[in-house]
Amino acid sequence: KTRPVFHWKPEPVCAHRFLCVLSYWLTRWIELEGRSKGLKLTAEGALERLRRVNLYELGIPGVSVRWWDLKELRAEERGVADALGVENLVVDLPTGLA
């Protein structure tokens, strides 16, 4: 059952419902997959552990210089990533000036 959505056209309503179902599915998948691998966290707890993981692209307007930075994972972040089967959380991107 879904609550009323206040949009004027059917397309935004359909998109809103799609995003709601997708977010629900993703939340349940995180919880069930994590639980099956021994992770004793809710989806909210798992995402909170991964909150610090960010990939930054810094650029200078008008200049073709970019800087990539990814913070190294701590043990608790690596544990959540491993339990969810996210093997390549750290991707091979150029570091430093590109």
mmCIF file with all atom_site columns, C-alpha atoms in Angstrom:
data_model
loop_
_atom_site.group_PDB
_atom_site.id
_atom_site.type_symbol
_atom_site.label_atom_id
_atom_site.label_alt_id
_atom_site.label_comp_id
_atom_site.label_asym_id
_atom_site.label_entity_id
_atom_site.label_seq_id
_atom_site.pdbx_PDB_ins_code
_atom_site.Cartn_x
_atom_site.Cartn_y
_atom_site.Cartn_z
_atom_site.occupancy
_atom_site.B_iso_or_equiv
_atom_site.pdbx_formal_charge
_atom_site.auth_seq_id
_atom_site.auth_comp_id
_atom_site.auth_asym_id
_atom_site.auth_atom_id
_atom_site.pdbx_PDB_model_num
ATOM 1  C CA . LYS A 1 1  ? 0.000  0.000   0.000   1.00 0.00 ? 1  LYS A CA 1
ATOM 2  C CA . THR A 1 2  ? 1.364  3.417   -0.885  1.00 0.00 ? 2  THR A CA 1
ATOM 3  C CA . ARG A 1 3  ? 0.440  6.843   0.381   1.00 0.00 ? 3  ARG A CA 1
ATOM 4  C CA . PRO A 1 4  ? -0.914 9.570   -1.905  1.00 0.00 ? 4  PRO A CA 1
ATOM 5  C CA . VAL A 1 5  ? 1.675  11.342  -4.006  1.00 0.00 ? 5  VAL A CA 1
ATOM 6  C CA . PHE A 1 6  ? 1.011  14.944  -4.908  1.00 0.00 ? 6  PHE A CA 1
ATOM 7  C CA . HIS A 1 7  ? 2.092  15.250  -8.527  1.00 0.00 ? 7  HIS A CA 1
ATOM 8  C CA . TRP A 1 8  ? 0.030  16.673  -11.357 1.00 0.00 ? 8  TRP A CA 1
ATOM 9  C CA . LYS A 1 9  ? 0.923  14.221  -14.117 1.00 0.00 ? 9  LYS A CA 1
ATOM 10 C CA . PRO A 1 10 ? 1.063  10.409  -14.196 1.00 0.00 ? 10 PRO A CA 1
ATOM 11 C CA . GLU A 1 11 ? 4.751  10.242  -15.206 1.00 0.00 ? 11 GLU A CA 1
ATOM 12 C CA . PRO A 1 12 ? 6.101  11.788  -11.969 1.00 0.00 ? 12 PRO A CA 1
ATOM 13 C CA . VAL A 1 13 ? 3.773  9.552   -9.938  1.00 0.00 ? 13 VAL A CA 1
ATOM 14 C CA . CYS A 1 14 ? 5.090  6.490   -11.755 1.00 0.00 ? 14 CYS A CA 1
ATOM 15 C CA . ALA A 1 15 ? 8.699  7.622   -11.253 1.00 0.00 ? 15 ALA A CA 1
ATOM 16 C CA . HIS A 1 16 ? 8.047  8.299   -7.559  1.00 0.00 ? 16 HIS A CA 1
ATOM 17 C CA . ARG A 1 17 ? 6.559  4.841   -7.034  1.00 0.00 ? 17 ARG A CA 1
ATOM 18 C CA . PHE A 1 18 ? 9.460  3.244   -8.906  1.00 0.00 ? 18 PHE A CA 1
ATOM 19 C CA . LEU A 1 19 ? 11.991 4.995   -6.646  1.00 0.00 ? 19 LEU A CA 1
ATOM 20 C CA . CYS A 1 20 ? 10.041 3.981   -3.532  1.00 0.00 ? 20 CYS A CA 1
ATOM 21 C CA . VAL A 1 21 ? 9.969  0.323   -4.566  1.00 0.00 ? 21 VAL A CA 1
ATOM 22 C CA . LEU A 1 22 ? 13.632 0.414   -5.601  1.00 0.00 ? 22 LEU A CA 1
ATOM 23 C CA . SER A 1 23 ? 14.719 1.924   -2.279  1.00 0.00 ? 23 SER A CA 1
ATOM 24 C CA . TYR A 1 24 ? 12.629 -0.612  -0.349  1.00 0.00 ? 24 TYR A CA 1
ATOM 25 C CA . TRP A 1 25 ? 14.115 -3.486  -2.366  1.00 0.00 ? 25 TRP A CA 1
ATOM 26 C CA . LEU A 1 26 ? 17.660 -2.199  -1.865  1.00 0.00 ? 26 LEU A CA 1
ATOM 27 C CA . THR A 1 27 ? 17.107 -1.812  1.887   1.00 0.00 ? 27 THR A CA 1
ATOM 28 C CA . ARG A 1 28 ? 15.771 -5.355  2.212   1.00 0.00 ? 28 ARG A CA 1
ATOM 29 C CA . TRP A 1 29 ? 18.574 -6.753  0.044   1.00 0.00 ? 29 TRP A CA 1
ATOM 30 C CA . ILE A 1 30 ? 21.224 -5.082  2.220   1.00 0.00 ? 30 ILE A CA 1
ATOM 31 C CA . GLU A 1 31 ? 19.635 -6.516  5.365   1.00 0.00 ? 31 GLU A CA 1
ATOM 32 C CA . LEU A 1 32 ? 19.090 -10.043 4.027   1.00 0.00 ? 32 LEU A CA 1
ATOM 33 C CA . GLU A 1 33 ? 22.443 -10.305 2.250   1.00 0.00 ? 33 GLU A CA 1
ATOM 34 C CA . GLY A 1 34 ? 24.273 -8.902  5.268   1.00 0.00 ? 34 GLY A CA 1
ATOM 35 C CA . ARG A 1 35 ? 22.440 -11.209 7.668   1.00 0.00 ? 35 ARG A CA 1
ATOM 36 C CA . SER A 1 36 ? 23.248 -14.261 5.537   1.00 0.00 ? 36 SER A CA 1
ATOM 37 C CA . LYS A 1 37 ? 26.949 -13.328 5.784   1.00 0.00 ? 37 LYS A CA 1
ATOM 38 C CA . GLY A 1 38 ? 26.844 -12.779 9.557   1.00 0.00 ? 38 GLY A CA 1
ATOM 39 C CA . LEU A 1 39 ? 26.549 -8.991  9.511   1.00 0.00 ? 39 LEU A CA 1
ATOM 40 C CA . LYS A 1 40 ? 24.563 -7.942  12.556  1.00 0.00 ? 40 LYS A CA 1
ATOM 41 C CA . LEU A 1 41 ? 23.445 -4.545  11.262  1.00 0.00 ? 41 LEU A CA 1
ATOM 42 C CA . THR A 1 42 ? 20.289 -3.083  9.821   1.00 0.00 ? 42 THR A CA 1
ATOM 43 C CA . ALA A 1 43 ? 20.449 -1.540  6.359   1.00 0.00 ? 43 ALA A CA 1
ATOM 44 C CA . GLU A 1 44 ? 20.581 1.865   8.030   1.00 0.00 ? 44 GLU A CA 1
ATOM 45 C CA . GLY A 1 45 ? 23.503 0.750   10.199  1.00 0.00 ? 45 GLY A CA 1
ATOM 46 C CA . ALA A 1 46 ? 25.384 -0.701  7.223   1.00 0.00 ? 46 ALA A CA 1
ATOM 47 C CA . LEU A 1 47 ? 24.918 2.474   5.192   1.00 0.00 ? 47 LEU A CA 1
ATOM 48 C CA . GLU A 1 48 ? 25.992 4.550   8.189   1.00 0.00 ? 48 GLU A CA 1
ATOM 49 C CA . ARG A 1 49 ? 29.252 2.568   8.330   1.00 0.00 ? 49 ARG A CA 1
ATOM 50 C CA . LEU A 1 50 ? 29.817 3.275   4.636   1.00 0.00 ? 50 LEU A CA 1
ATOM 51 C CA . ARG A 1 51 ? 28.931 6.975   4.890   1.00 0.00 ? 51 ARG A CA 1
ATOM 52 C CA . ARG A 1 52 ? 32.585 8.018   5.096   1.00 0.00 ? 52 ARG A CA 1
ATOM 53 C CA . VAL A 1 53 ? 33.441 6.280   1.805   1.00 0.00 ? 53 VAL A CA 1
ATOM 54 C CA . ASN A 1 54 ? 33.504 8.973   -0.858  1.00 0.00 ? 54 ASN A CA 1
ATOM 55 C CA . LEU A 1 55 ? 35.117 9.453   -4.209  1.00 0.00 ? 55 LEU A CA 1
ATOM 56 C CA . TYR A 1 56 ? 35.835 13.076  -4.959  1.00 0.00 ? 56 TYR A CA 1
ATOM 57 C CA . GLU A 1 57 ? 36.539 14.648  -8.305  1.00 0.00 ? 57 GLU A CA 1
ATOM 58 C CA . LEU A 1 58 ? 37.873 18.143  -7.880  1.00 0.00 ? 58 LEU A CA 1
ATOM 59 C CA . GLY A 1 59 ? 38.346 20.365  -10.887 1.00 0.00 ? 59 GLY A CA 1
ATOM 60 C CA . ILE A 1 60 ? 39.322 23.890  -11.742 1.00 0.00 ? 60 ILE A CA 1
ATOM 61 C CA . PRO A 1 61 ? 36.803 25.668  -13.989 1.00 0.00 ? 61 PRO A CA 1
ATOM 62 C CA . GLY A 1 62 ? 38.218 26.299  -17.437 1.00 0.00 ? 62 GLY A CA 1
ATOM 63 C CA . VAL A 1 63 ? 41.268 24.088  -16.837 1.00 0.00 ? 63 VAL A CA 1
ATOM 64 C CA . SER A 1 64 ? 41.530 20.431  -17.821 1.00 0.00 ? 64 SER A CA 1
ATOM 65 C CA . VAL A 1 65 ? 42.986 19.376  -14.473 1.00 0.00 ? 65 VAL A CA 1
ATOM 66 C CA . ARG A 1 66 ? 41.146 16.956  -12.184 1.00 0.00 ? 66 ARG A CA 1
ATOM 67 C CA . TRP A 1 67 ? 42.024 15.468  -8.826  1.00 0.00 ? 67 TRP A CA 1
ATOM 68 C CA . TRP A 1 68 ? 40.634 12.122  -7.684  1.00 0.00 ? 68 TRP A CA 1
ATOM 69 C CA . ASP A 1 69 ? 40.663 11.169  -4.028  1.00 0.00 ? 69 ASP A CA 1
ATOM 70 C CA . LEU A 1 70 ? 39.231 8.096   -2.301  1.00 0.00 ? 70 LEU A CA 1
ATOM 71 C CA . LYS A 1 71 ? 39.715 7.663   1.409   1.00 0.00 ? 71 LYS A CA 1
ATOM 72 C CA . GLU A 1 72 ? 41.170 4.297   2.427   1.00 0.00 ? 72 GLU A CA 1
ATOM 73 C CA . LEU A 1 73 ? 38.649 1.940   3.981   1.00 0.00 ? 73 LEU A CA 1
ATOM 74 C CA . ARG A 1 74 ? 38.762 1.259   7.692   1.00 0.00 ? 74 ARG A CA 1
ATOM 75 C CA . ALA A 1 75 ? 38.188 -2.263  9.024   1.00 0.00 ? 75 ALA A CA 1
ATOM 76 C CA . GLU A 1 76 ? 34.481 -1.692  9.811   1.00 0.00 ? 76 GLU A CA 1
ATOM 77 C CA . GLU A 1 77 ? 33.849 -0.303  6.316   1.00 0.00 ? 77 GLU A CA 1
ATOM 78 C CA . ARG A 1 78 ? 35.714 -3.186  4.694   1.00 0.00 ? 78 ARG A CA 1
ATOM 79 C CA . GLY A 1 79 ? 33.666 -5.655  6.805   1.00 0.00 ? 79 GLY A CA 1
ATOM 80 C CA . VAL A 1 80 ? 30.368 -4.242  5.537   1.00 0.00 ? 80 VAL A CA 1
ATOM 81 C CA . ALA A 1 81 ? 31.632 -4.165  1.940   1.00 0.00 ? 81 ALA A CA 1
ATOM 82 C CA . ASP A 1 82 ? 32.843 -7.767  2.180   1.00 0.00 ? 82 ASP A CA 1
ATOM 83 C CA . ALA A 1 83 ? 29.552 -8.972  3.709   1.00 0.00 ? 83 ALA A CA 1
ATOM 84 C CA . LEU A 1 84 ? 27.591 -7.338  0.881   1.00 0.00 ? 84 LEU A CA 1
ATOM 85 C CA . GLY A 1 85 ? 29.889 -8.758  -1.761  1.00 0.00 ? 85 GLY A CA 1
ATOM 86 C CA . VAL A 1 86 ? 31.158 -5.388  -2.907  1.00 0.00 ? 86 VAL A CA 1
ATOM 87 C CA . GLU A 1 87 ? 34.610 -6.409  -4.042  1.00 0.00 ? 87 GLU A CA 1
ATOM 88 C CA . ASN A 1 88 ? 35.607 -3.331  -5.972  1.00 0.00 ? 88 ASN A CA 1
ATOM 89 C CA . LEU A 1 89 ? 34.533 -0.578  -3.631  1.00 0.00 ? 89 LEU A CA 1
ATOM 90 C CA . VAL A 1 90 ? 37.902 0.971   -4.286  1.00 0.00 ? 90 VAL A CA 1
ATOM 91 C CA . VAL A 1 91 ? 38.045 1.393   -8.044  1.00 0.00 ? 91 VAL A CA 1
ATOM 92 C CA . ASP A 1 92 ? 41.083 1.874   -10.233 1.00 0.00 ? 92 ASP A CA 1
ATOM 93 C CA . LEU A 1 93 ? 40.965 5.553   -11.014 1.00 0.00 ? 93 LEU A CA 1
ATOM 94 C CA . PRO A 1 94 ? 43.879 7.844   -11.572 1.00 0.00 ? 94 PRO A CA 1
ATOM 95 C CA . THR A 1 95 ? 45.032 9.486   -8.373  1.00 0.00 ? 95 THR A CA 1
ATOM 96 C CA . GLY A 1 96 ? 46.668 12.847  -8.252  1.00 0.00 ? 96 GLY A CA 1
ATOM 97 C CA . LEU A 1 97 ? 46.566 15.168  -11.200 1.00 0.00 ? 97 LEU A CA 1
ATOM 98 C CA . ALA A 1 98 ? 45.044 13.716  -14.343 1.00 0.00 ? 98 ALA A CA 1
#
